[in-house]
Structure formats: structure tokens, C-alpha cells
CSV table of C-alpha atoms and ligand atoms in Angstrom, one decimal:
chain,number,residue,atom,x,y,z
R,1,MET,CA,9.3,15.0,16.5
R,2,SER,CA,7.5,14.8,13.2
R,3,ARG,CA,6.4,11.4,11.9
R,4,VAL,CA,5.0,10.9,8.4
R,5,TYR,CA,2.4,8.4,7.4
R,6,ASN,CA,4.6,5.8,5.8
R,7,PHE,CA,3.0,3.5,3.2
R,8,SER,CA,6.3,1.7,2.3
R,9,ALA,CA,6.1,-1.9,1.0
R,10,GLY,CA,9.2,-2.8,3.0
R,11,PRO,CA,11.1,-2.1,5.1
R,12,ALA,CA,7.8,-0.8,6.4
R,13,ALA,CA,6.4,1.3,9.2
R,14,LEU,CA,6.9,0.1,12.8
R,15,PRO,CA,4.5,0.9,15.7
R,16,LEU,CA,5.4,4.2,17.4
R,17,ASP,CA,5.1,2.4,20.8
R,18,VAL,CA,7.8,0.0,19.8
R,19,LEU,CA,10.1,2.8,18.6
R,20,GLU,CA,9.6,4.6,21.9
R,21,GLN,CA,10.5,1.5,23.9
R,22,ILE,CA,13.7,1.1,21.8
R,23,GLU,CA,14.5,4.7,22.7
R,24,LYS,CA,14.0,4.0,26.4
R,25,ASP,CA,16.1,0.8,26.3
R,26,ILE,CA,18.9,1.9,24.1
R,27,PHE,CA,21.7,2.6,26.6
R,28,ASP,CA,20.7,0.3,29.4
R,29,TRP,CA,18.6,-2.7,28.4
R,30,GLN,CA,17.0,-4.5,31.3
R,31,GLY,CA,19.5,-3.2,33.8
R,32,THR,CA,22.4,-4.8,32.1
R,33,GLY,CA,24.1,-1.4,31.6
R,34,MET,CA,24.4,-2.3,27.9
R,35,SER,CA,22.3,-1.9,24.8
R,36,VAL,CA,20.7,-5.1,23.6
R,37,MET,CA,23.2,-5.0,20.7
R,38,GLU,CA,26.1,-5.4,23.1
R,39,VAL,CA,25.0,-8.3,25.2
R,40,SER,CA,25.8,-12.0,24.7
R,41,HIS,CA,23.1,-13.9,22.8
R,42,ARG,CA,23.8,-16.7,25.3
R,43,GLY,CA,23.3,-14.5,28.4
R,44,LYS,CA,20.2,-15.0,30.5
R,45,GLU,CA,18.5,-11.8,29.4
R,46,PHE,CA,18.8,-12.5,25.7
R,47,VAL,CA,17.9,-16.2,26.1
R,48,ALA,CA,14.8,-15.1,27.9
R,49,LEU,CA,13.9,-12.7,25.1
R,50,ALA,CA,14.3,-15.5,22.6
R,51,ALA,CA,12.0,-17.8,24.6
R,52,ARG,CA,9.4,-15.1,25.2
R,53,SER,CA,9.3,-14.1,21.5
R,54,GLU,CA,8.7,-17.7,20.4
R,55,ALA,CA,6.0,-18.2,23.0
R,56,ASN,CA,4.3,-14.9,22.0
R,57,LEU,CA,4.5,-15.8,18.3
R,58,ARG,CA,3.0,-19.2,19.1
R,59,LYS,CA,0.2,-17.5,21.1
R,60,LEU,CA,-0.5,-15.0,18.4
R,61,LEU,CA,-0.9,-17.6,15.6
R,62,SER,CA,-2.0,-20.5,17.8
R,63,VAL,CA,1.0,-22.6,16.5
R,64,PRO,CA,0.5,-26.3,17.3
R,65,ASP,CA,3.1,-28.1,19.4
R,66,ASP,CA,4.1,-30.3,16.5
R,67,TYR,CA,5.5,-27.3,14.7
R,68,ALA,CA,8.9,-25.7,15.2
R,69,VAL,CA,9.3,-21.9,15.2
R,70,ILE,CA,12.7,-20.8,14.0
R,71,PHE,CA,14.4,-17.4,13.3
R,72,PRO,CA,17.1,-17.7,10.6
R,73,GLN,CA,18.7,-14.8,8.7
R,74,GLY,CA,18.7,-14.3,4.9
R,75,GLY,CA,15.2,-13.0,4.5
R,76,ALA,CA,12.4,-14.6,2.6
R,77,THR,CA,14.6,-14.9,-0.4
R,78,LEU,CA,17.0,-17.4,1.2
R,79,GLN,CA,13.9,-19.4,2.2
R,80,MET,CA,13.1,-19.7,-1.5
R,81,ALA,CA,16.3,-21.9,-1.7
R,82,MET,CA,16.0,-23.5,1.7
R,83,VAL,CA,12.5,-24.8,0.9
R,84,PRO,CA,13.7,-27.1,-1.9
R,85,MET,CA,17.0,-27.9,0.0
R,86,ASN,CA,15.0,-29.0,3.1
R,87,LEU,CA,11.9,-30.6,1.5
R,88,SER,CA,13.1,-32.2,-1.8
R,89,ALA,CA,15.7,-34.7,-3.1
R,90,GLN,CA,17.3,-34.0,-6.4
R,91,GLY,CA,14.9,-35.3,-9.1
R,92,ASP,CA,11.8,-34.7,-7.0
R,93,ILE,CA,9.1,-32.5,-8.5
R,94,ALA,CA,7.7,-29.5,-6.6
R,95,ASP,CA,4.6,-27.7,-7.6
R,96,TYR,CA,4.5,-23.9,-7.8
R,97,VAL,CA,1.5,-21.6,-8.1
R,98,VAL,CA,2.7,-18.4,-9.8
R,99,THR,CA,0.5,-15.4,-9.1
R,100,GLY,CA,3.0,-12.6,-9.2
R,101,SER,CA,6.7,-11.5,-8.9
R,102,TRP,CA,7.5,-13.3,-5.6
R,103,SER,CA,6.0,-16.7,-6.4
R,104,LYS,CA,7.7,-16.5,-9.8
R,105,LYS,CA,11.0,-15.8,-8.1
R,106,ALA,CA,10.5,-18.7,-5.7
R,107,ALA,CA,9.8,-21.1,-8.5
R,108,GLY,CA,12.9,-19.9,-10.3
R,109,GLU,CA,15.1,-20.4,-7.2
R,110,ALA,CA,13.7,-23.9,-6.6
R,111,ALA,CA,14.5,-24.9,-10.2
R,112,ARG,CA,18.2,-24.8,-9.2
R,113,PHE,CA,17.6,-27.7,-6.7
R,114,CYS,CA,14.8,-29.9,-8.0
R,115,LYS,CA,12.3,-30.2,-10.8
R,116,THR,CA,9.5,-27.7,-10.7
R,117,ASN,CA,6.1,-27.7,-12.2
R,118,VAL,CA,4.2,-24.5,-12.5
R,119,ALA,CA,0.7,-25.7,-11.6
R,120,ALA,CA,-0.9,-22.4,-12.4
R,121,ASP,CA,0.2,-19.0,-13.7
R,122,SER,CA,-1.7,-15.7,-13.9
R,123,ALA,CA,0.8,-13.9,-16.1
R,124,ASP,CA,-1.7,-13.8,-18.9
R,125,ARG,CA,-3.6,-11.0,-17.1
R,126,ASN,CA,-0.5,-9.4,-15.6
R,127,TYR,CA,-0.9,-11.1,-12.3
R,128,THR,CA,-4.2,-9.5,-11.4
R,129,TYR,CA,-6.2,-12.7,-10.4
R,130,ILE,CA,-5.8,-16.1,-9.0
R,131,PRO,CA,-6.5,-19.0,-11.3
R,132,ASP,CA,-9.4,-21.2,-10.1
R,133,GLU,CA,-8.0,-23.9,-7.9
R,134,THR,CA,-9.8,-26.6,-9.9
R,135,SER,CA,-7.8,-25.6,-13.0
R,136,TRP,CA,-4.4,-26.1,-11.3
R,137,LYS,CA,-2.3,-28.8,-13.0
R,138,ARG,CA,-0.7,-30.4,-9.9
R,139,THR,CA,1.9,-33.2,-10.0
R,140,ASP,CA,1.0,-36.6,-8.5
R,141,LYS,CA,3.2,-37.0,-5.4
R,142,ALA,CA,4.8,-33.6,-5.6
R,143,ALA,CA,7.4,-33.0,-2.9
R,144,TYR,CA,5.3,-30.0,-1.9
R,145,LEU,CA,3.1,-27.2,-3.2
R,146,HIS,CA,4.4,-23.6,-2.9
R,147,TYR,CA,2.3,-20.5,-3.1
R,148,THR,CA,2.5,-16.8,-2.1
R,149,PRO,CA,-0.6,-16.0,-0.1
R,150,ASN,CA,-0.1,-12.2,-0.6
R,151,GLU,CA,1.7,-10.9,-3.6
R,152,THR,CA,3.2,-7.7,-2.3
R,153,ILE,CA,3.8,-6.1,-5.7
R,154,GLY,CA,0.6,-6.9,-7.5
R,155,GLY,CA,-1.6,-6.6,-4.4
R,156,VAL,CA,-3.2,-10.0,-4.9
R,157,GLU,CA,-4.1,-12.1,-1.8
R,158,PHE,CA,-5.5,-15.6,-1.5
R,159,HIS,CA,-8.6,-15.4,0.8
R,160,PHE,CA,-8.6,-19.2,0.9
R,161,VAL,CA,-6.0,-21.9,1.7
R,162,PRO,CA,-5.3,-24.4,-1.1
R,163,GLY,CA,-6.2,-28.0,-0.5
R,164,GLY,CA,-4.3,-31.3,-1.3
R,165,ASP,CA,-2.3,-33.8,0.7
R,166,VAL,CA,1.3,-32.7,0.0
R,167,PRO,CA,3.0,-30.2,2.4
R,168,LEU,CA,1.7,-26.7,1.6
R,169,VAL,CA,4.5,-24.1,1.7
R,170,ALA,CA,3.6,-20.5,2.0
R,171,ASP,CA,5.6,-17.3,1.6
R,172,MET,CA,3.7,-15.1,4.0
R,173,SER,CA,6.2,-12.2,4.1
R,174,SER,CA,3.6,-9.5,3.6
R,175,THR,CA,0.5,-11.0,5.2
R,176,ILE,CA,1.8,-12.8,8.3
R,177,LEU,CA,0.2,-11.6,11.6
R,178,SER,CA,-2.4,-9.5,9.6
R,179,ARG,CA,-5.1,-12.0,10.5
R,180,PRO,CA,-5.6,-15.4,12.1
R,181,ILE,CA,-4.4,-18.5,10.1
R,182,ASP,CA,-4.9,-22.2,10.7
R,183,VAL,CA,-1.2,-23.3,10.9
R,184,SER,CA,-2.2,-26.9,10.8
R,185,ARG,CA,-3.1,-26.6,7.1
R,186,PHE,CA,0.5,-25.8,6.3
R,187,GLY,CA,3.8,-27.8,6.1
R,188,VAL,CA,5.9,-24.6,6.1
R,189,ILE,CA,5.2,-20.9,6.6
R,190,TYR,CA,8.1,-18.4,6.0
R,191,ALA,CA,8.3,-14.7,6.2
R,192,GLY,CA,10.9,-12.0,5.9
R,193,ALA,CA,10.5,-9.6,8.9
R,194,GLN,CA,10.5,-6.1,7.4
R,195,LYS,CA,6.7,-5.9,6.6
R,196,ASN,CA,4.8,-7.1,9.7
R,197,ILE,CA,7.4,-8.4,12.1
R,198,GLY,CA,10.2,-6.0,12.6
R,199,PRO,CA,13.4,-4.8,11.0
R,200,ALA,CA,15.1,-6.6,8.1
R,201,GLY,CA,17.6,-9.1,9.1
R,202,ILE,CA,15.5,-11.8,10.8
R,203,THR,CA,13.2,-14.3,9.2
R,204,LEU,CA,10.4,-16.4,10.6
R,205,VAL,CA,9.9,-20.0,9.6
R,206,ILE,CA,7.2,-22.2,11.1
R,207,VAL,CA,7.7,-25.8,10.0
R,208,LYS,CA,6.0,-29.0,10.8
R,209,LYS,CA,8.5,-31.0,12.9
R,210,GLU,CA,7.9,-34.3,10.9
R,211,LEU,CA,9.3,-32.5,7.8
R,212,LEU,CA,12.6,-31.6,9.4
R,213,ASP,CA,14.1,-34.9,8.5
R,214,ARG,CA,13.7,-34.4,4.8
R,215,ALA,CA,16.7,-32.1,4.6
R,216,ARG,CA,19.5,-33.0,2.2
R,217,SER,CA,22.5,-34.2,4.1
R,218,SER,CA,24.8,-32.1,2.0
R,219,ASN,CA,23.1,-28.8,3.2
R,220,PRO,CA,25.3,-26.4,5.1
R,221,HIS,CA,24.1,-26.2,8.8
R,222,LEU,CA,22.9,-22.7,8.3
R,223,MET,CA,20.6,-23.8,5.5
R,224,THR,CA,19.1,-26.6,7.5
R,225,TRP,CA,15.9,-25.9,9.4
R,226,LYS,CA,16.6,-28.7,11.8
R,227,SER,CA,19.9,-27.0,13.0
R,228,TYR,CA,17.9,-24.0,14.0
R,229,ALA,CA,15.1,-26.1,15.6
R,230,GLU,CA,17.7,-28.0,17.7
R,231,SER,CA,19.5,-24.9,18.9
R,232,ASP,CA,16.7,-22.5,19.6
R,233,SER,CA,17.8,-20.6,16.5
R,234,MET,CA,21.2,-20.0,18.0
R,235,THR,CA,23.1,-22.2,15.4
R,236,ASN,CA,25.3,-19.1,15.1
R,237,THR,CA,25.0,-15.6,16.4
R,238,PRO,CA,21.5,-14.5,15.6
R,239,PRO,CA,20.6,-10.9,14.5
R,240,THR,CA,20.0,-9.8,18.1
R,241,PHE,CA,18.8,-6.3,17.5
R,242,ALA,CA,16.2,-7.4,14.9
R,243,TRP,CA,15.1,-10.2,17.1
R,244,TYR,CA,14.7,-7.8,20.0
R,245,VAL,CA,12.5,-5.5,17.9
R,246,ALA,CA,10.4,-8.4,16.7
R,247,ASP,CA,9.9,-9.4,20.3
R,248,LEU,CA,8.6,-5.9,21.0
R,249,VAL,CA,6.3,-6.1,18.0
R,250,PHE,CA,4.8,-9.4,19.1
R,251,GLN,CA,4.2,-7.9,22.6
R,252,TRP,CA,2.5,-4.9,20.9
R,253,LEU,CA,0.3,-7.1,18.8
R,254,LEU,CA,-0.9,-9.0,22.0
R,255,GLU,CA,-1.6,-5.6,23.6
R,256,GLN,CA,-3.7,-4.6,20.6
R,257,GLY,CA,-5.8,-7.7,21.1
R,258,GLY,CA,-3.9,-10.1,18.9
R,259,VAL,CA,-4.3,-11.0,15.2
R,260,GLU,CA,-8.1,-11.2,15.6
R,261,THR,CA,-8.2,-7.5,16.3
R,262,MET,CA,-5.6,-6.8,13.6
R,263,ALA,CA,-7.8,-8.6,11.1
R,264,LEU,CA,-10.9,-6.4,12.0
R,265,VAL,CA,-8.8,-3.2,11.7
R,266,ASN,CA,-7.0,-4.4,8.5
R,267,GLU,CA,-10.2,-5.4,6.7
R,268,ARG,CA,-11.7,-2.1,7.6
R,269,LYS,CA,-8.7,-0.1,6.4
R,270,ALA,CA,-8.5,-2.0,3.1
R,271,SER,CA,-12.3,-1.9,2.5
R,272,LYS,CA,-12.5,1.9,2.9
R,273,LEU,CA,-9.5,2.5,0.6
R,274,TYR,CA,-10.8,0.1,-2.1
R,275,ALA,CA,-14.3,1.8,-1.8
R,276,ALA,CA,-12.7,5.2,-2.3
R,277,ILE,CA,-10.8,3.9,-5.4
R,278,ASP,CA,-13.8,2.1,-6.9
R,279,LYS,CA,-16.2,5.0,-6.5
R,280,SER,CA,-14.0,7.3,-8.5
R,281,ASP,CA,-13.2,7.4,-12.2
R,282,PHE,CA,-10.0,9.1,-11.5
R,283,TYR,CA,-8.4,6.2,-9.7
R,284,SER,CA,-8.6,2.4,-10.3
R,285,ASN,CA,-7.3,-0.8,-9.0
R,286,PRO,CA,-6.7,-3.6,-11.5
R,287,VAL,CA,-7.0,-6.6,-9.2
R,288,ALA,CA,-10.0,-9.0,-9.3
R,289,LYS,CA,-12.3,-8.1,-6.4
R,290,ASP,CA,-12.2,-11.6,-4.8
R,291,CYS,CA,-8.4,-11.5,-4.4
R,292,ARG,CA,-7.6,-8.0,-3.4
R,293,SER,CA,-4.9,-7.7,-0.8
R,294,TRP,CA,-5.6,-6.3,2.7
R,295,MET,CA,-2.0,-5.2,2.9
R,296,ASN,CA,-0.8,-3.8,-0.4
R,297,VAL,CA,-3.2,-1.7,-2.4
R,298,PRO,CA,-2.0,-0.7,-5.9
R,299,PHE,CA,-3.9,2.0,-7.7
R,300,VAL,CA,-3.4,3.9,-11.0
R,301,LEU,CA,-4.5,7.3,-12.0
R,302,ALA,CA,-6.6,7.5,-15.2
R,303,ASP,CA,-4.2,10.1,-16.4
R,304,ALA,CA,-0.7,8.8,-15.8
R,305,SER,CA,0.8,12.2,-16.6
R,306,LEU,CA,-0.4,13.3,-13.1
R,307,ASP,CA,1.6,10.6,-11.3
R,308,ALA,CA,4.6,12.7,-10.5
R,309,LYS,CA,2.4,15.5,-9.2
R,310,PHE,CA,0.4,13.1,-7.1
R,311,LEU,CA,3.7,11.7,-5.6
R,312,GLN,CA,5.1,15.1,-5.0
R,313,GLU,CA,2.0,16.6,-3.3
R,314,SER,CA,1.3,13.5,-1.2
R,315,HIS,CA,4.9,13.6,0.0
R,316,ALA,CA,4.6,17.2,0.9
R,317,ALA,CA,1.4,16.4,2.8
R,318,GLY,CA,3.3,13.8,4.9
R,319,LEU,CA,2.1,10.7,3.0
R,320,THR,CA,5.3,8.9,1.9
R,321,ASN,CA,6.4,5.9,-0.2
R,322,LEU,CA,3.3,5.8,-2.4
R,323,LYS,CA,5.1,5.1,-5.6
R,324,GLY,CA,4.0,1.9,-7.2
R,325,HIS,CA,6.4,-0.9,-8.2
R,326,ARG,CA,7.8,-0.3,-11.7
R,327,SER,CA,6.2,-3.5,-13.0
R,328,VAL,CA,2.7,-2.2,-12.1
R,329,GLY,CA,3.1,1.6,-12.3
R,330,GLY,CA,1.0,4.1,-10.6
R,331,MET,CA,0.8,4.0,-6.8
R,332,ARG,CA,0.8,1.4,-4.1
R,333,ALA,CA,-0.3,2.0,-0.5
R,334,SER,CA,1.1,-0.7,1.8
R,335,ILE,CA,-1.1,-0.7,4.9
R,336,TYR,CA,0.5,-3.2,7.2
R,337,ASN,CA,-0.4,-3.7,10.9
R,338,ALA,CA,1.6,-0.7,12.0
R,339,VAL,CA,-0.1,1.7,9.5
R,340,SER,CA,-2.9,3.2,11.5
R,341,GLU,CA,-6.5,3.6,10.4
R,342,GLU,CA,-5.8,7.4,10.8
R,343,ALA,CA,-3.1,7.1,8.1
R,344,VAL,CA,-5.5,5.4,5.7
R,345,ASP,CA,-8.1,8.1,6.4
R,346,ALA,CA,-5.5,10.8,5.7
R,347,LEU,CA,-4.6,9.1,2.4
R,348,ILE,CA,-8.3,8.8,1.3
R,349,ALA,CA,-8.8,12.5,2.2
R,350,PHE,CA,-5.7,13.5,0.2
R,351,MET,CA,-6.9,11.4,-2.8
R,352,ALA,CA,-10.3,13.1,-2.8
R,353,ASP,CA,-8.7,16.6,-2.6
R,354,PHE,CA,-6.3,15.7,-5.4
R,355,GLU,CA,-9.1,14.5,-7.6
R,356,LYS,CA,-11.1,17.6,-6.9
R,357,VAL,CA,-8.3,19.9,-8.1
R,358,ASN,CA,-7.0,17.7,-11.0
R,359,GLY,CA,-10.0,15.6,-12.1
J,1,LIG,C1,9.4,-8.6,0.6
J,1,LIG,C2,9.1,-10.0,0.1
J,1,LIG,C3,10.1,-10.9,-0.2
J,1,LIG,C4,11.6,-10.6,-0.1
J,1,LIG,O1,12.0,-10.6,1.2
J,1,LIG,P1,13.5,-10.5,1.6
J,1,LIG,O2,13.4,-10.5,3.1
J,1,LIG,O3,14.0,-9.2,1.1
J,1,LIG,O4,14.2,-11.6,1.0
J,1,LIG,C5,9.7,-12.2,-0.6
J,1,LIG,N1,8.4,-12.5,-0.7
J,1,LIG,C6,7.4,-11.6,-0.4
J,1,LIG,C7,6.0,-12.1,-0.6
J,1,LIG,C8,7.8,-10.4,0.0
J,1,LIG,O5,6.8,-9.5,0.3
């Protein structure tokens, strides 16, 4: 078996331990004589999986009892519509902080359902910083404030939680479970799975129960958080395989020591990669130092004509998916929970060698 170091932004690397468990389980899951893909989601084995995964997620993030934890489909992108459908009435105003591609997309989607106010926007410096919170132009009595704690494309991360007294809504797709968070500060947290949770196809939403009654009555059931909360996320057939893998990932995270341990490792991984970039004139990272992401590290080569060579040689060395997003250019290393420190060390060593030969 030969595994590469996978720096993909998403779908992203999964822990090898989890893949090995899947291999063990594939033909006969838990003595059922069937794979997990072939059992009823209402059978006792799968219902136990669903309950365990919720309990473990609650433990990992210390989710308070007055929050519901639900697992819809549709990814983070569907939540960009479900947020205004579940939290606003037509005519309400929702505030959006736009610090990159994903928050911009979220604001655009919400505008189909309610009025939106862009409270802050960092497009003027190509989304490489977070406008000072005191400069945000927030609406009085907004339905909610939405922001994206980690912009996956730009590599911009909030290392603080915004204040205010309206429900705070956060798209945590690419930062969830990378560190502890204080869930009680949020009204809604949502995340697509394919970065730090598991395979694409399942979505995590953590929502304060008192907000569940704000949903529009015209919403389809499958676009109503309350339907999921009332049915243990079995409003219809859930994505059972993706849920099963997410359950294994949550167990793996607990075995690693939980998100407290992940935070220590993640900060160390990110710091050494940024240090390697900053000390060289050959590589650079455009993001303001106080908001650099622990999860997605974009970097450009001073001589962009070497990009193709960098990508080709890094791939040949077993370091894959380093091409940056087309809106930023250069490279991007996504170093989620399942990307080991060893992988980051290998990348740093490759970068130094490449600079020596080409710099
Ligand atoms: C990947 C990503 C998305 C899109 O997720 P889908 O599950 O593909 O809808 C949205 N927001 C952020 C921050 C992301 O990283």
C-alpha cells in the first residue's frame, strides 16, 4: 500500500486508522452479515451509531444541552439557504461579514430569502485580512449575524468570536473540530463534512433549540432544522455510509485526546509551515499575521513561472493536491486534523530543497 501526503482542501485526507476500520467492517458490520451501507437506518445497530456519534460530537465540542445537533444532507452550501429560511422572515435584515469567497457566497444565497447587509467586506485587499470589529456596520435588530470563521480559499481565520446580541451564525466547514470552541457564543454552527468530519454527503448543524421555532412555515420539511431535531436526523433516509465514517472520525478524535490535543498539534503544524514560508524570500503568504488560518495555508512562489515545476515535483515526491485556488494562485496546503505533523515536515523539507535548486 502506498499512501501519499494529501493536502487537499476538500474532500480531504481521512485518518488511516479510520480507513483501516472501514476495511475491516466492509463485508460484515457489527456481526450483521451486511455492510453498513446495506442495513436499515432504523435498525438497532444504526440507531445506536446515530446516538453514539451525536454523544461523541457533544463531548468533543462540549455542546450544551440547550443546543440540538443534527445531520442533514446538502453540504454547507444548502445551509447557506437554510440559515435565512430558518432564522428570518421575508423583510428581515441579516448581517453578513464578508472575508472571502465562502462568506460572499453565503451572503448572496441569503439575499434570495431576506434583506442582507454586508457589515464588513475585505475585498479591497483581496480578502487577506479581517476588518476590525469596531468598524463593522451592523444593523439594529438584525435577524442574525453570519460569518465564516475560516475562509478555506483565502486561508483567513478569525482567532476571536464576534460579539453582539443577535444570534451568531458560523460556517465552520473548514475549522470545526480543529480546536475547542465555546458553543454557547453561537446561535448556529454549520459545517460540510468533507474537511474535518468525514466523507462528503453529511452535514453538521448545531443550533440553539430556542431558535428552532423561527423557521418559515412554508419551508419544505427537509429544509427545516426542527424536522431533523425532532426525528434524530431521520426525517428521511440519512446518508448512512457518510454518517458511519463521521462516527469513526469522532471516535478517533477522542482517542487522540479530543480537540484540545488537536489544537496543540494543529497550531504547531501551522506555525512551522508559516515560519518556513516567512523566513524565505522564495515563498510568501499574503494573509495578515493575526488572521492566518491553522487549516489552509496558501503560499505563492516569488517566480510564478516555477509553479508548474513545483507542483509536478511535489506530486512526484508524494505530496499531492498543493495547487492553490484559481482566485489566489500559487499553492495551498490544507493541513486538517487528519494531515499528520510528519506530512507537514515532509512538505517543509521539500520546499527547502526546491528553493535550494531553483532559488
Ligand atoms: C468547503 C466549504 C463549503 C462548501 O461545502 P459543500 O459541502 O461543498 O457545500 C462552504 N463553506 C466553507 C467554509 C467551505 O470550506
